[in-house]
């Protein structure tokens, strides 16, 4: 039999052919564009807030860091190039030593003490009853104002305070904690770490809860002791939480201002003077907003570099594990 069907007769018999993938592709493109427009509309308020309260002040601070300005009339801004930055590191400047050195020591000391204390407490209360109560008690310093914490510890450090009372009772003698340049900075570091332990405990406790119980059961069957379990199982699996605690505590230490100004005001001398306090002094006490802005950008670079180094170290350890 001879096939007499032609394209025209086939179309009449079966109806018009479907538009095919081209039409579907255009419809998907329109749908994606519509979704993108809706998403940007929802993001617009947050982006506007971000631009007004972060991008614009950051740009203005960058302008001030290369200018001389007393903080009153914008018309008095006098460009000086990089003079503010070179002045920070010139001979006779105290910014690099002791101010920036104090800042790094303060941040590193806070990280070390807060991390050690939070790991110890989190592992101890992990298997205790009333864990919520213990976490709440350790979290109380976080919800207490820094001014209150600083004043309480300041009085405890006094020659007739609680700390020296305990030392005298033990026959160790009194220590001028906040009056001696050698002990002032470590004394404030202890307070900062004590106040920061609560938040770190919450993070590490959540990390401990995420570790599968099967690991500990397998270790018990192998006869592993508590020390082996901690170093071989708990600590490696806590690495993401530890990284987060390290970075957040380090950033908190670098930006510490209120606690130091309450307890020591940067003294004795410059023994406890840190970058944030020096920025405050330059801007509001001396009216030198250019130097204050330059110091802020130097601190920003330090924070960025140290944070990237911490991320690299933890990622490398994770690959080696």
PDB file of C-alpha atoms in Angstrom:
ATOM      1  CA  UNK A   1       0.000   0.000   0.000  1.00  0.00           C
ATOM      2  CA  UNK A   2       1.286   3.428  -0.927  1.00  0.00           C
ATOM      3  CA  UNK A   3       1.529   5.960   1.947  1.00  0.00           C
ATOM      4  CA  UNK A   4      -0.462   9.018   0.850  1.00  0.00           C
ATOM      5  CA  UNK A   5       0.042  11.043   4.112  1.00  0.00           C
ATOM      6  CA  UNK A   6       1.685  14.413   3.676  1.00  0.00           C
ATOM      7  CA  UNK A   7       2.770  16.904   6.370  1.00  0.00           C
ATOM      8  CA  UNK A   8      -0.447  18.860   5.743  1.00  0.00           C
ATOM      9  CA  UNK A   9      -2.702  15.826   6.101  1.00  0.00           C
ATOM     10  CA  UNK A  10      -0.754  14.681   9.174  1.00  0.00           C
ATOM     11  CA  UNK A  11      -1.246  18.070  10.849  1.00  0.00           C
ATOM     12  CA  UNK A  12      -4.984  17.971  10.039  1.00  0.00           C
ATOM     13  CA  UNK A  13      -5.269  14.464  11.460  1.00  0.00           C
ATOM     14  CA  UNK A  14      -3.302  14.957  14.670  1.00  0.00           C
ATOM     15  CA  UNK A  15      -3.685  18.685  15.274  1.00  0.00           C
ATOM     16  CA  UNK A  16      -0.905  21.323  15.422  1.00  0.00           C
ATOM     17  CA  UNK A  17       2.447  20.184  16.740  1.00  0.00           C
ATOM     18  CA  UNK A  18       3.567  21.282  20.231  1.00  0.00           C
ATOM     19  CA  UNK A  19       5.825  24.310  20.497  1.00  0.00           C
ATOM     20  CA  UNK A  20       8.413  22.034  22.103  1.00  0.00           C
ATOM     21  CA  UNK A  21      11.401  22.823  24.349  1.00  0.00           C
ATOM     22  CA  UNK A  22      11.850  26.398  23.079  1.00  0.00           C
ATOM     23  CA  UNK A  23       8.576  27.614  24.623  1.00  0.00           C
ATOM     24  CA  UNK A  24       9.220  25.713  27.853  1.00  0.00           C
ATOM     25  CA  UNK A  25      12.695  27.249  28.064  1.00  0.00           C
ATOM     26  CA  UNK A  26      11.302  30.767  27.681  1.00  0.00           C
ATOM     27  CA  UNK A  27       8.700  30.092  30.363  1.00  0.00           C
ATOM     28  CA  UNK A  28      11.361  28.852  32.778  1.00  0.00           C
ATOM     29  CA  UNK A  29      13.491  31.924  32.050  1.00  0.00           C
ATOM     30  CA  UNK A  30      10.560  34.247  32.796  1.00  0.00           C
ATOM     31  CA  UNK A  31       9.826  32.315  35.990  1.00  0.00           C
ATOM     32  CA  UNK A  32      13.446  32.588  37.148  1.00  0.00           C
ATOM     33  CA  UNK A  33      13.495  36.320  36.402  1.00  0.00           C
ATOM     34  CA  UNK A  34      10.289  36.802  38.376  1.00  0.00           C
ATOM     35  CA  UNK A  35      11.720  34.865  41.326  1.00  0.00           C
ATOM     36  CA  UNK A  36      14.922  36.922  41.185  1.00  0.00           C
ATOM     37  CA  UNK A  37      12.967  40.196  41.177  1.00  0.00           C
ATOM     38  CA  UNK A  38      10.889  39.085  44.162  1.00  0.00           C
ATOM     39  CA  UNK A  39      14.024  37.982  46.025  1.00  0.00           C
ATOM     40  CA  UNK A  40      15.753  41.329  45.430  1.00  0.00           C
ATOM     41  CA  UNK A  41      12.633  43.189  46.571  1.00  0.00           C
ATOM     42  CA  UNK A  42      12.728  41.304  49.863  1.00  0.00           C
ATOM     43  CA  UNK A  43      16.470  41.929  50.178  1.00  0.00           C
ATOM     44  CA  UNK A  44      16.200  45.628  49.367  1.00  0.00           C
ATOM     45  CA  UNK A  45      15.524  46.865  52.951  1.00  0.00           C
ATOM     46  CA  UNK A  46      18.437  44.854  54.344  1.00  0.00           C
ATOM     47  CA  UNK A  47      20.738  45.989  51.529  1.00  0.00           C
ATOM     48  CA  UNK A  48      19.706  49.609  52.094  1.00  0.00           C
ATOM     49  CA  UNK A  49      20.376  49.276  55.821  1.00  0.00           C
ATOM     50  CA  UNK A  50      23.741  47.655  55.050  1.00  0.00           C
ATOM     51  CA  UNK A  51      24.698  50.470  52.680  1.00  0.00           C
ATOM     52  CA  UNK A  52      23.613  53.329  54.952  1.00  0.00           C
ATOM     53  CA  UNK A  53      25.026  52.035  58.220  1.00  0.00           C
ATOM     54  CA  UNK A  54      28.109  50.133  57.029  1.00  0.00           C
ATOM     55  CA  UNK A  55      29.286  50.969  53.526  1.00  0.00           C
ATOM     56  CA  UNK A  56      28.879  54.743  53.819  1.00  0.00           C
ATOM     57  CA  UNK A  57      30.501  55.013  57.284  1.00  0.00           C
ATOM     58  CA  UNK A  58      33.313  52.752  56.088  1.00  0.00           C
ATOM     59  CA  UNK A  59      33.931  54.983  53.095  1.00  0.00           C
ATOM     60  CA  UNK A  60      33.815  58.093  55.284  1.00  0.00           C
ATOM     61  CA  UNK A  61      36.287  56.527  57.723  1.00  0.00           C
ATOM     62  CA  UNK A  62      38.604  55.720  54.820  1.00  0.00           C
ATOM     63  CA  UNK A  63      38.394  59.363  53.738  1.00  0.00           C
ATOM     64  CA  UNK A  64      39.178  60.539  57.272  1.00  0.00           C
ATOM     65  CA  UNK A  65      42.139  58.176  57.559  1.00  0.00           C
ATOM     66  CA  UNK A  66      43.843  60.169  54.800  1.00  0.00           C
ATOM     67  CA  UNK A  67      42.768  63.551  56.165  1.00  0.00           C
ATOM     68  CA  UNK A  68      43.084  65.846  59.145  1.00  0.00           C
ATOM     69  CA  UNK A  69      39.753  66.723  60.781  1.00  0.00           C
ATOM     70  CA  UNK A  70      38.739  67.953  64.221  1.00  0.00           C
ATOM     71  CA  UNK A  71      35.241  66.456  64.037  1.00  0.00           C
ATOM     72  CA  UNK A  72      33.089  69.557  63.523  1.00  0.00           C
ATOM     73  CA  UNK A  73      32.741  71.172  60.092  1.00  0.00           C
ATOM     74  CA  UNK A  74      32.952  68.856  57.067  1.00  0.00           C
ATOM     75  CA  UNK A  75      34.431  71.747  55.134  1.00  0.00           C
ATOM     76  CA  UNK A  76      37.492  71.637  57.385  1.00  0.00           C
ATOM     77  CA  UNK A  77      38.568  68.174  56.181  1.00  0.00           C
ATOM     78  CA  UNK A  78      42.186  68.591  55.075  1.00  0.00           C
ATOM     79  CA  UNK A  79      43.696  65.779  52.929  1.00  0.00           C
ATOM     80  CA  UNK A  80      47.115  64.663  54.188  1.00  0.00           C
ATOM     81  CA  UNK A  81      47.684  61.462  52.212  1.00  0.00           C
ATOM     82  CA  UNK A  82      49.236  58.651  54.243  1.00  0.00           C
ATOM     83  CA  UNK A  83      50.610  60.888  56.985  1.00  0.00           C
ATOM     84  CA  UNK A  84      48.199  59.470  59.572  1.00  0.00           C
ATOM     85  CA  UNK A  85      49.354  55.913  58.855  1.00  0.00           C
ATOM     86  CA  UNK A  86      53.045  56.777  58.887  1.00  0.00           C
ATOM     87  CA  UNK A  87      52.536  58.695  62.116  1.00  0.00           C
ATOM     88  CA  UNK A  88      51.187  55.579  63.817  1.00  0.00           C
ATOM     89  CA  UNK A  89      54.465  53.737  63.204  1.00  0.00           C
ATOM     90  CA  UNK A  90      56.887  56.660  63.442  1.00  0.00           C
ATOM     91  CA  UNK A  91      59.658  56.785  66.024  1.00  0.00           C
ATOM     92  CA  UNK A  92      58.265  57.742  69.392  1.00  0.00           C
ATOM     93  CA  UNK A  93      54.753  56.510  68.593  1.00  0.00           C
ATOM     94  CA  UNK A  94      53.204  54.199  71.171  1.00  0.00           C
ATOM     95  CA  UNK A  95      50.720  52.637  68.751  1.00  0.00           C
ATOM     96  CA  UNK A  96      52.805  49.631  67.708  1.00  0.00           C
ATOM     97  CA  UNK A  97      54.292  49.123  71.166  1.00  0.00           C
ATOM     98  CA  UNK A  98      52.642  48.875  73.594  1.00  0.00           C
ATOM     99  CA  UNK A  99      49.124  49.611  72.249  1.00  0.00           C
ATOM    100  CA  UNK A 100      48.864  47.155  69.329  1.00  0.00           C
ATOM    101  CA  UNK A 101      50.962  44.614  71.242  1.00  0.00           C
ATOM    102  CA  UNK A 102      48.607  44.900  74.214  1.00  0.00           C
ATOM    103  CA  UNK A 103      45.642  44.422  71.885  1.00  0.00           C
ATOM    104  CA  UNK A 104      47.013  41.167  70.464  1.00  0.00           C
ATOM    105  CA  UNK A 105      48.066  39.870  73.886  1.00  0.00           C
ATOM    106  CA  UNK A 106      44.657  40.730  75.305  1.00  0.00           C
ATOM    107  CA  UNK A 107      42.853  38.927  72.473  1.00  0.00           C
ATOM    108  CA  UNK A 108      45.115  35.857  72.561  1.00  0.00           C
ATOM    109  CA  UNK A 109      44.881  35.623  76.340  1.00  0.00           C
ATOM    110  CA  UNK A 110      41.098  35.861  76.174  1.00  0.00           C
ATOM    111  CA  UNK A 111      40.935  33.087  73.572  1.00  0.00           C
ATOM    112  CA  UNK A 112      43.263  30.785  75.516  1.00  0.00           C
ATOM    113  CA  UNK A 113      41.524  31.149  78.883  1.00  0.00           C
ATOM    114  CA  UNK A 114      37.964  31.190  77.548  1.00  0.00           C
ATOM    115  CA  UNK A 115      38.583  28.182  75.295  1.00  0.00           C
ATOM    116  CA  UNK A 116      40.253  26.116  78.013  1.00  0.00           C
ATOM    117  CA  UNK A 117      37.582  27.000  80.567  1.00  0.00           C
ATOM    118  CA  UNK A 118      34.656  26.385  78.236  1.00  0.00           C
ATOM    119  CA  UNK A 119      35.983  23.013  77.027  1.00  0.00           C
ATOM    120  CA  UNK A 120      36.528  21.899  80.621  1.00  0.00           C
ATOM    121  CA  UNK A 121      33.105  23.022  81.827  1.00  0.00           C
ATOM    122  CA  UNK A 122      31.219  21.797  78.741  1.00  0.00           C
ATOM    123  CA  UNK A 123      32.686  18.292  78.986  1.00  0.00           C
ATOM    124  CA  UNK A 124      32.065  18.169  82.740  1.00  0.00           C
ATOM    125  CA  UNK A 125      28.379  19.140  82.566  1.00  0.00           C
ATOM    126  CA  UNK A 126      27.669  17.110  79.423  1.00  0.00           C
ATOM    127  CA  UNK A 127      26.635  14.071  81.440  1.00  0.00           C
ATOM    128  CA  UNK A 128      25.270  15.845  84.517  1.00  0.00           C
ATOM    129  CA  UNK A 129      21.659  16.309  85.488  1.00  0.00           C
ATOM    130  CA  UNK A 130      20.060  19.750  85.217  1.00  0.00           C
ATOM    131  CA  UNK A 131      22.301  20.757  82.325  1.00  0.00           C
ATOM    132  CA  UNK A 132      20.023  23.673  81.502  1.00  0.00           C
ATOM    133  CA  UNK A 133      20.510  25.091  84.998  1.00  0.00           C
ATOM    134  CA  UNK A 134      24.296  24.857  84.751  1.00  0.00           C
ATOM    135  CA  UNK A 135      24.358  26.487  81.334  1.00  0.00           C
ATOM    136  CA  UNK A 136      22.132  29.295  82.621  1.00  0.00           C
ATOM    137  CA  UNK A 137      24.423  29.945  85.582  1.00  0.00           C
ATOM    138  CA  UNK A 138      27.501  30.145  83.387  1.00  0.00           C
ATOM    139  CA  UNK A 139      25.645  32.376  80.922  1.00  0.00           C
ATOM    140  CA  UNK A 140      24.751  35.017  83.533  1.00  0.00           C
ATOM    141  CA  UNK A 141      27.923  37.112  82.967  1.00  0.00           C
ATOM    142  CA  UNK A 142      26.931  37.502  79.303  1.00  0.00           C
ATOM    143  CA  UNK A 143      23.601  39.149  80.147  1.00  0.00           C
ATOM    144  CA  UNK A 144      25.189  41.324  82.844  1.00  0.00           C
ATOM    145  CA  UNK A 145      26.325  44.772  81.720  1.00  0.00           C
ATOM    146  CA  UNK A 146      30.046  45.194  81.151  1.00  0.00           C
ATOM    147  CA  UNK A 147      30.098  48.195  83.487  1.00  0.00           C
ATOM    148  CA  UNK A 148      28.683  46.105  86.332  1.00  0.00           C
ATOM    149  CA  UNK A 149      31.106  43.243  85.689  1.00  0.00           C
ATOM    150  CA  UNK A 150      34.068  45.603  85.489  1.00  0.00           C
ATOM    151  CA  UNK A 151      33.208  47.449  88.700  1.00  0.00           C
ATOM    152  CA  UNK A 152      32.614  44.246  90.683  1.00  0.00           C
ATOM    153  CA  UNK A 153      35.948  42.763  89.614  1.00  0.00           C
ATOM    154  CA  UNK A 154      37.689  46.092  90.146  1.00  0.00           C
ATOM    155  CA  UNK A 155      36.639  46.079  93.794  1.00  0.00           C
ATOM    156  CA  UNK A 156      37.552  42.394  94.115  1.00  0.00           C
ATOM    157  CA  UNK A 157      41.075  43.213  92.885  1.00  0.00           C
ATOM    158  CA  UNK A 158      41.542  46.049  95.382  1.00  0.00           C
ATOM    159  CA  UNK A 159      44.114  45.560  98.207  1.00  0.00           C
ATOM    160  CA  UNK A 160      41.241  44.983 100.637  1.00  0.00           C
ATOM    161  CA  UNK A 161      39.125  43.052  98.145  1.00  0.00           C
ATOM    162  CA  UNK A 162      38.047  39.427  97.995  1.00  0.00           C
ATOM    163  CA  UNK A 163      40.929  38.164  95.842  1.00  0.00           C
ATOM    164  CA  UNK A 164      43.630  39.630  98.073  1.00  0.00           C
ATOM    165  CA  UNK A 165      41.685  38.470 101.114  1.00  0.00           C
ATOM    166  CA  UNK A 166      41.961  34.881  99.888  1.00  0.00           C
ATOM    167  CA  UNK A 167      45.658  35.331  99.086  1.00  0.00           C
ATOM    168  CA  UNK A 168      46.326  36.754 102.547  1.00  0.00           C
ATOM    169  CA  UNK A 169      44.439  33.876 104.143  1.00  0.00           C
ATOM    170  CA  UNK A 170      46.697  31.463 102.271  1.00  0.00           C
ATOM    171  CA  UNK A 171      49.785  33.362 103.398  1.00  0.00           C
ATOM    172  CA  UNK A 172      50.693  34.529  99.890  1.00  0.00           C
ATOM    173  CA  UNK A 173      50.451  38.264 100.545  1.00  0.00           C
ATOM    174  CA  UNK A 174      48.613  41.000  98.666  1.00  0.00           C
ATOM    175  CA  UNK A 175      49.075  41.762  94.976  1.00  0.00           C
ATOM    176  CA  UNK A 176      48.468  45.155  93.359  1.00  0.00           C
ATOM    177  CA  UNK A 177      46.596  43.607  90.461  1.00  0.00           C
ATOM    178  CA  UNK A 178      45.453  46.757  88.663  1.00  0.00           C
ATOM    179  CA  UNK A 179      48.155  49.119  89.933  1.00  0.00           C
ATOM    180  CA  UNK A 180      51.183  47.092  88.810  1.00  0.00           C
ATOM    181  CA  UNK A 181      52.005  47.356  85.064  1.00  0.00           C
ATOM    182  CA  UNK A 182      53.128  43.711  85.059  1.00  0.00           C
ATOM    183  CA  UNK A 183      49.824  42.347  86.408  1.00  0.00           C
ATOM    184  CA  UNK A 184      47.256  44.870  85.162  1.00  0.00           C
ATOM    185  CA  UNK A 185      46.765  43.440  81.656  1.00  0.00           C
ATOM    186  CA  UNK A 186      46.622  39.753  82.740  1.00  0.00           C
ATOM    187  CA  UNK A 187      44.130  40.712  85.460  1.00  0.00           C
ATOM    188  CA  UNK A 188      41.766  42.302  82.942  1.00  0.00           C
ATOM    189  CA  UNK A 189      42.234  39.339  80.574  1.00  0.00           C
ATOM    190  CA  UNK A 190      41.001  37.005  83.320  1.00  0.00           C
ATOM    191  CA  UNK A 191      37.835  39.076  83.717  1.00  0.00           C
ATOM    192  CA  UNK A 192      37.212  39.188  79.959  1.00  0.00           C
ATOM    193  CA  UNK A 193      37.653  35.422  79.681  1.00  0.00           C
ATOM    194  CA  UNK A 194      35.394  34.816  82.701  1.00  0.00           C
ATOM    195  CA  UNK A 195      32.677  36.943  81.114  1.00  0.00           C
ATOM    196  CA  UNK A 196      33.022  35.142  77.759  1.00  0.00           C
ATOM    197  CA  UNK A 197      32.971  31.539  78.964  1.00  0.00           C
ATOM    198  CA  UNK A 198      29.164  31.314  79.037  1.00  0.00           C
ATOM    199  CA  UNK A 199      28.600  31.813  75.318  1.00  0.00           C
ATOM    200  CA  UNK A 200      31.452  29.445  74.458  1.00  0.00           C
ATOM    201  CA  UNK A 201      29.942  26.773  76.724  1.00  0.00           C
ATOM    202  CA  UNK A 202      26.626  26.949  74.860  1.00  0.00           C
ATOM    203  CA  UNK A 203      28.356  26.480  71.506  1.00  0.00           C
ATOM    204  CA  UNK A 204      30.564  23.612  72.687  1.00  0.00           C
ATOM    205  CA  UNK A 205      27.668  21.888  74.449  1.00  0.00           C
ATOM    206  CA  UNK A 206      25.726  21.907  71.190  1.00  0.00           C
ATOM    207  CA  UNK A 207      28.805  20.497  69.461  1.00  0.00           C
ATOM    208  CA  UNK A 208      29.092  17.707  72.022  1.00  0.00           C
ATOM    209  CA  UNK A 209      25.440  16.776  71.516  1.00  0.00           C
ATOM    210  CA  UNK A 210      26.031  16.420  67.778  1.00  0.00           C
ATOM    211  CA  UNK A 211      28.707  13.727  68.236  1.00  0.00           C
ATOM    212  CA  UNK A 212      27.145  10.286  67.569  1.00  0.00           C
ATOM    213  CA  UNK A 213      26.997   8.081  70.649  1.00  0.00           C
ATOM    214  CA  UNK A 214      28.192   5.131  68.560  1.00  0.00           C
ATOM    215  CA  UNK A 215      31.751   6.520  68.608  1.00  0.00           C
ATOM    216  CA  UNK A 216      31.852   6.393  72.388  1.00  0.00           C
ATOM    217  CA  UNK A 217      30.295   2.928  72.448  1.00  0.00           C
ATOM    218  CA  UNK A 218      32.944   1.640  70.040  1.00  0.00           C
ATOM    219  CA  UNK A 219      35.692   3.238  72.138  1.00  0.00           C
ATOM    220  CA  UNK A 220      34.308   1.600  75.287  1.00  0.00           C
ATOM    221  CA  UNK A 221      34.339  -1.798  73.568  1.00  0.00           C
ATOM    222  CA  UNK A 222      37.985  -1.221  72.617  1.00  0.00           C
ATOM    223  CA  UNK A 223      38.829  -0.400  76.231  1.00  0.00           C
ATOM    224  CA  UNK A 224      39.757   3.241  75.580  1.00  0.00           C
ATOM    225  CA  UNK A 225      40.172   5.378  78.690  1.00  0.00           C
ATOM    226  CA  UNK A 226      38.649   8.839  79.285  1.00  0.00           C
ATOM    227  CA  UNK A 227      41.816  10.612  78.150  1.00  0.00           C
ATOM    228  CA  UNK A 228      42.005   8.662  74.906  1.00  0.00           C
ATOM    229  CA  UNK A 229      38.311   9.238  74.220  1.00  0.00           C
ATOM    230  CA  UNK A 230      38.708  12.970  74.770  1.00  0.00           C
ATOM    231  CA  UNK A 231      41.816  13.431  72.609  1.00  0.00           C
ATOM    232  CA  UNK A 232      40.934  10.947  69.852  1.00  0.00           C
ATOM    233  CA  UNK A 233      37.156  11.377  69.566  1.00  0.00           C
ATOM    234  CA  UNK A 234      35.715  14.382  71.375  1.00  0.00           C
ATOM    235  CA  UNK A 235      38.296  17.026  70.536  1.00  0.00           C
ATOM    236  CA  UNK A 236      38.658  16.222  66.787  1.00  0.00           C
ATOM    237  CA  UNK A 237      34.880  16.136  66.292  1.00  0.00           C
ATOM    238  CA  UNK A 238      34.538  19.445  68.152  1.00  0.00           C
ATOM    239  CA  UNK A 239      36.860  21.188  65.696  1.00  0.00           C
ATOM    240  CA  UNK A 240      34.127  23.224  63.886  1.00  0.00           C
ATOM    241  CA  UNK A 241      32.751  24.467  67.207  1.00  0.00           C
ATOM    242  CA  UNK A 242      36.249  25.218  68.492  1.00  0.00           C
ATOM    243  CA  UNK A 243      37.026  27.195  65.339  1.00  0.00           C
ATOM    244  CA  UNK A 244      33.897  29.286  65.788  1.00  0.00           C
ATOM    245  CA  UNK A 245      34.696  29.927  69.455  1.00  0.00           C
ATOM    246  CA  UNK A 246      38.301  30.880  68.653  1.00  0.00           C
ATOM    247  CA  UNK A 247      37.332  33.372  65.968  1.00  0.00           C
ATOM    248  CA  UNK A 248      34.486  34.986  67.918  1.00  0.00           C
ATOM    249  CA  UNK A 249      36.489  35.232  71.143  1.00  0.00           C
ATOM    250  CA  UNK A 250      39.470  36.673  69.294  1.00  0.00           C
ATOM    251  CA  UNK A 251      37.321  39.307  67.616  1.00  0.00           C
ATOM    252  CA  UNK A 252      35.729  40.135  70.968  1.00  0.00           C
ATOM    253  CA  UNK A 253      39.157  40.542  72.531  1.00  0.00           C
ATOM    254  CA  UNK A 254      40.412  42.811  69.753  1.00  0.00           C
ATOM    255  CA  UNK A 255      37.368  45.065  70.070  1.00  0.00           C
ATOM    256  CA  UNK A 256      37.302  45.177  73.870  1.00  0.00           C
ATOM    257  CA  UNK A 257      36.854  48.707  75.127  1.00  0.00           C
ATOM    258  CA  UNK A 258      34.243  49.112  77.856  1.00  0.00           C
ATOM    259  CA  UNK A 259      35.781  46.634  80.305  1.00  0.00           C
ATOM    260  CA  UNK A 260      39.217  48.250  80.090  1.00  0.00           C
ATOM    261  CA  UNK A 261      37.979  51.807  80.435  1.00  0.00           C
ATOM    262  CA  UNK A 262      35.907  50.810  83.492  1.00  0.00           C
ATOM    263  CA  UNK A 263      38.656  48.864  85.254  1.00  0.00           C
ATOM    264  CA  UNK A 264      41.898  50.677  84.377  1.00  0.00           C
ATOM    265  CA  UNK A 265      41.231  53.480  81.846  1.00  0.00           C
ATOM    266  CA  UNK A 266      44.248  52.115  79.977  1.00  0.00           C
ATOM    267  CA  UNK A 267      46.633  52.493  82.901  1.00  0.00           C
ATOM    268  CA  UNK A 268      48.866  52.388  84.717  1.00  0.00           C
ATOM    269  CA  UNK A 269      50.596  54.361  81.988  1.00  0.00           C
ATOM    270  CA  UNK A 270      49.817  52.481  78.772  1.00  0.00           C
ATOM    271  CA  UNK A 271      50.001  49.043  80.394  1.00  0.00           C
ATOM    272  CA  UNK A 272      46.397  48.183  79.469  1.00  0.00           C
ATOM    273  CA  UNK A 273      45.869  50.623  76.610  1.00  0.00           C
ATOM    274  CA  UNK A 274      44.472  48.830  73.547  1.00  0.00           C
ATOM    275  CA  UNK A 275      43.606  49.873  70.001  1.00  0.00           C
ATOM    276  CA  UNK A 276      39.890  50.508  70.592  1.00  0.00           C
ATOM    277  CA  UNK A 277      40.621  52.693  73.614  1.00  0.00           C
ATOM    278  CA  UNK A 278      43.317  54.594  71.714  1.00  0.00           C
ATOM    279  CA  UNK A 279      40.879  55.254  68.854  1.00  0.00           C
ATOM    280  CA  UNK A 280      38.404  56.653  71.375  1.00  0.00           C
ATOM    281  CA  UNK A 281      41.052  58.887  72.914  1.00  0.00           C
ATOM    282  CA  UNK A 282      42.328  60.188  69.583  1.00  0.00           C
ATOM    283  CA  UNK A 283      38.826  61.016  68.333  1.00  0.00           C
ATOM    284  CA  UNK A 284      37.000  62.282  71.417  1.00  0.00           C
ATOM    285  CA  UNK A 285      39.782  63.428  73.756  1.00  0.00           C
ATOM    286  CA  UNK A 286      42.305  64.869  71.285  1.00  0.00           C
ATOM    287  CA  UNK A 287      39.966  65.663  68.364  1.00  0.00           C
ATOM    288  CA  UNK A 288      42.214  63.826  65.888  1.00  0.00           C
ATOM    289  CA  UNK A 289      39.713  61.864  63.820  1.00  0.00           C
ATOM    290  CA  UNK A 290      42.243  61.162  61.082  1.00  0.00           C
ATOM    291  CA  UNK A 291      44.601  59.265  63.367  1.00  0.00           C
ATOM    292  CA  UNK A 292      41.656  57.451  64.968  1.00  0.00           C
ATOM    293  CA  UNK A 293      40.381  56.322  61.547  1.00  0.00           C
ATOM    294  CA  UNK A 294      43.854  55.218  60.462  1.00  0.00           C
ATOM    295  CA  UNK A 295      44.197  53.159  63.645  1.00  0.00           C
ATOM    296  CA  UNK A 296      40.799  51.595  62.929  1.00  0.00           C
ATOM    297  CA  UNK A 297      41.925  50.448  59.477  1.00  0.00           C
ATOM    298  CA  UNK A 298      45.162  49.028  60.868  1.00  0.00           C
ATOM    299  CA  UNK A 299      43.125  47.061  63.399  1.00  0.00           C
ATOM    300  CA  UNK A 300      40.826  45.869  60.601  1.00  0.00           C
ATOM    301  CA  UNK A 301      43.799  44.491  58.669  1.00  0.00           C
ATOM    302  CA  UNK A 302      45.088  42.732  61.792  1.00  0.00           C
ATOM    303  CA  UNK A 303      41.674  41.150  62.417  1.00  0.00           C
ATOM    304  CA  UNK A 304      41.396  39.999  58.799  1.00  0.00           C
ATOM    305  CA  UNK A 305      44.882  38.469  58.684  1.00  0.00           C
ATOM    306  CA  UNK A 306      44.578  36.636  61.991  1.00  0.00           C
ATOM    307  CA  UNK A 307      41.116  35.308  61.120  1.00  0.00           C
ATOM    308  CA  UNK A 308      42.351  33.967  57.772  1.00  0.00           C
ATOM    309  CA  UNK A 309      45.322  32.322  59.504  1.00  0.00           C
ATOM    310  CA  UNK A 310      42.997  30.657  62.011  1.00  0.00           C
ATOM    311  CA  UNK A 311      40.780  29.346  59.217  1.00  0.00           C
ATOM    312  CA  UNK A 312      43.807  28.000  57.331  1.00  0.00           C
ATOM    313  CA  UNK A 313      45.201  26.245  60.416  1.00  0.00           C
ATOM    314  CA  UNK A 314      41.917  24.535  61.274  1.00  0.00           C
ATOM    315  CA  UNK A 315      41.262  23.486  57.680  1.00  0.00           C
ATOM    316  CA  UNK A 316      44.760  22.026  57.425  1.00  0.00           C
ATOM    317  CA  UNK A 317      44.278  20.096  60.651  1.00  0.00           C
ATOM    318  CA  UNK A 318      40.940  18.859  59.361  1.00  0.00           C
ATOM    319  CA  UNK A 319      42.583  17.524  56.201  1.00  0.00           C
ATOM    320  CA  UNK A 320      45.320  15.801  58.205  1.00  0.00           C
ATOM    321  CA  UNK A 321      42.855  14.179  60.616  1.00  0.00           C
TER     322      UNK A 321
END
